[in-house]
């Protein structure tokens, strides 16, 4: 699985969009980009995934660059409950968690 | 909706003892994954099973073993416990995609917190 690089921490004001970047320059053609988050010590929670195209669901949007070497997770209107560690994972099947981004949403 | 069930939720053991963690996947899910998360660390993949066969192996110590049973539940057996085994152990399940390179979202359980004294 390709290696990912994420900033260790980010802050975001409540109600504003949170944009979380991820670099995956060694991604191969059949690897998907997944985003999970972990709130405190709960089990990681699936957010969104994509292969080539941008994706949107009820939780977030995923923007993947045309060369697929990086992506951005967008939480359009961050709330305090979105405070969590966000993991960007590139995989086909089994997941390897790297060091994610600790997002803190502030009032 | 049914979720992944893990038992026990908390477990306290002494050094050199054994422990068995159980995982009950979401109905109709055929794949189970085990992860270990030490204090302040990111989850580390241990091992996975698809249709009762080991499908991938990560950083699982030789003292640990796991299996998936005919009803798809899985057990992680840990022997000769060490202080460093104290961690959260997560189980996740998924339904393997029919197409070889299709995605399969993993659903995680609440975890078992193991404390080794």
PDB file of N, CA and C in Angstrom, chain A residues 28 31 43 51 53 75:
ATOM      1  N   UNK A  28      -0.741   3.716  -6.556  1.00  0.00           N
ATOM      2  CA  UNK A  28      -0.791   2.970  -7.805  1.00  0.00           C
ATOM      3  C   UNK A  28      -2.214   2.980  -8.346  1.00  0.00           C
ATOM      4  N   UNK A  31      -5.319   1.517  -6.402  1.00  0.00           N
ATOM      5  CA  UNK A  31      -5.469   1.832  -4.983  1.00  0.00           C
ATOM      6  C   UNK A  31      -6.494   2.948  -4.783  1.00  0.00           C
ATOM      7  N   UNK A  43     -13.939   3.167  18.009  1.00  0.00           N
ATOM      8  CA  UNK A  43     -13.483   2.511  16.804  1.00  0.00           C
ATOM      9  C   UNK A  43     -13.472   3.482  15.639  1.00  0.00           C
ATOM     10  N   UNK A  51     -11.598   6.776  -6.016  1.00  0.00           N
ATOM     11  CA  UNK A  51     -10.528   6.228  -6.858  1.00  0.00           C
ATOM     12  C   UNK A  51      -9.907   7.334  -7.716  1.00  0.00           C
ATOM     13  N   UNK A  53     -12.359  10.088  -9.251  1.00  0.00           N
ATOM     14  CA  UNK A  53     -13.257  11.242  -9.299  1.00  0.00           C
ATOM     15  C   UNK A  53     -13.493  11.807  -7.909  1.00  0.00           C
ATOM     16  N   UNK A  75     -14.802  18.881   5.222  1.00  0.00           N
ATOM     17  CA  UNK A  75     -15.991  18.865   6.072  1.00  0.00           C
ATOM     18  C   UNK A  75     -16.628  20.241   5.909  1.00  0.00           C
TER      19      UNK A  75
END
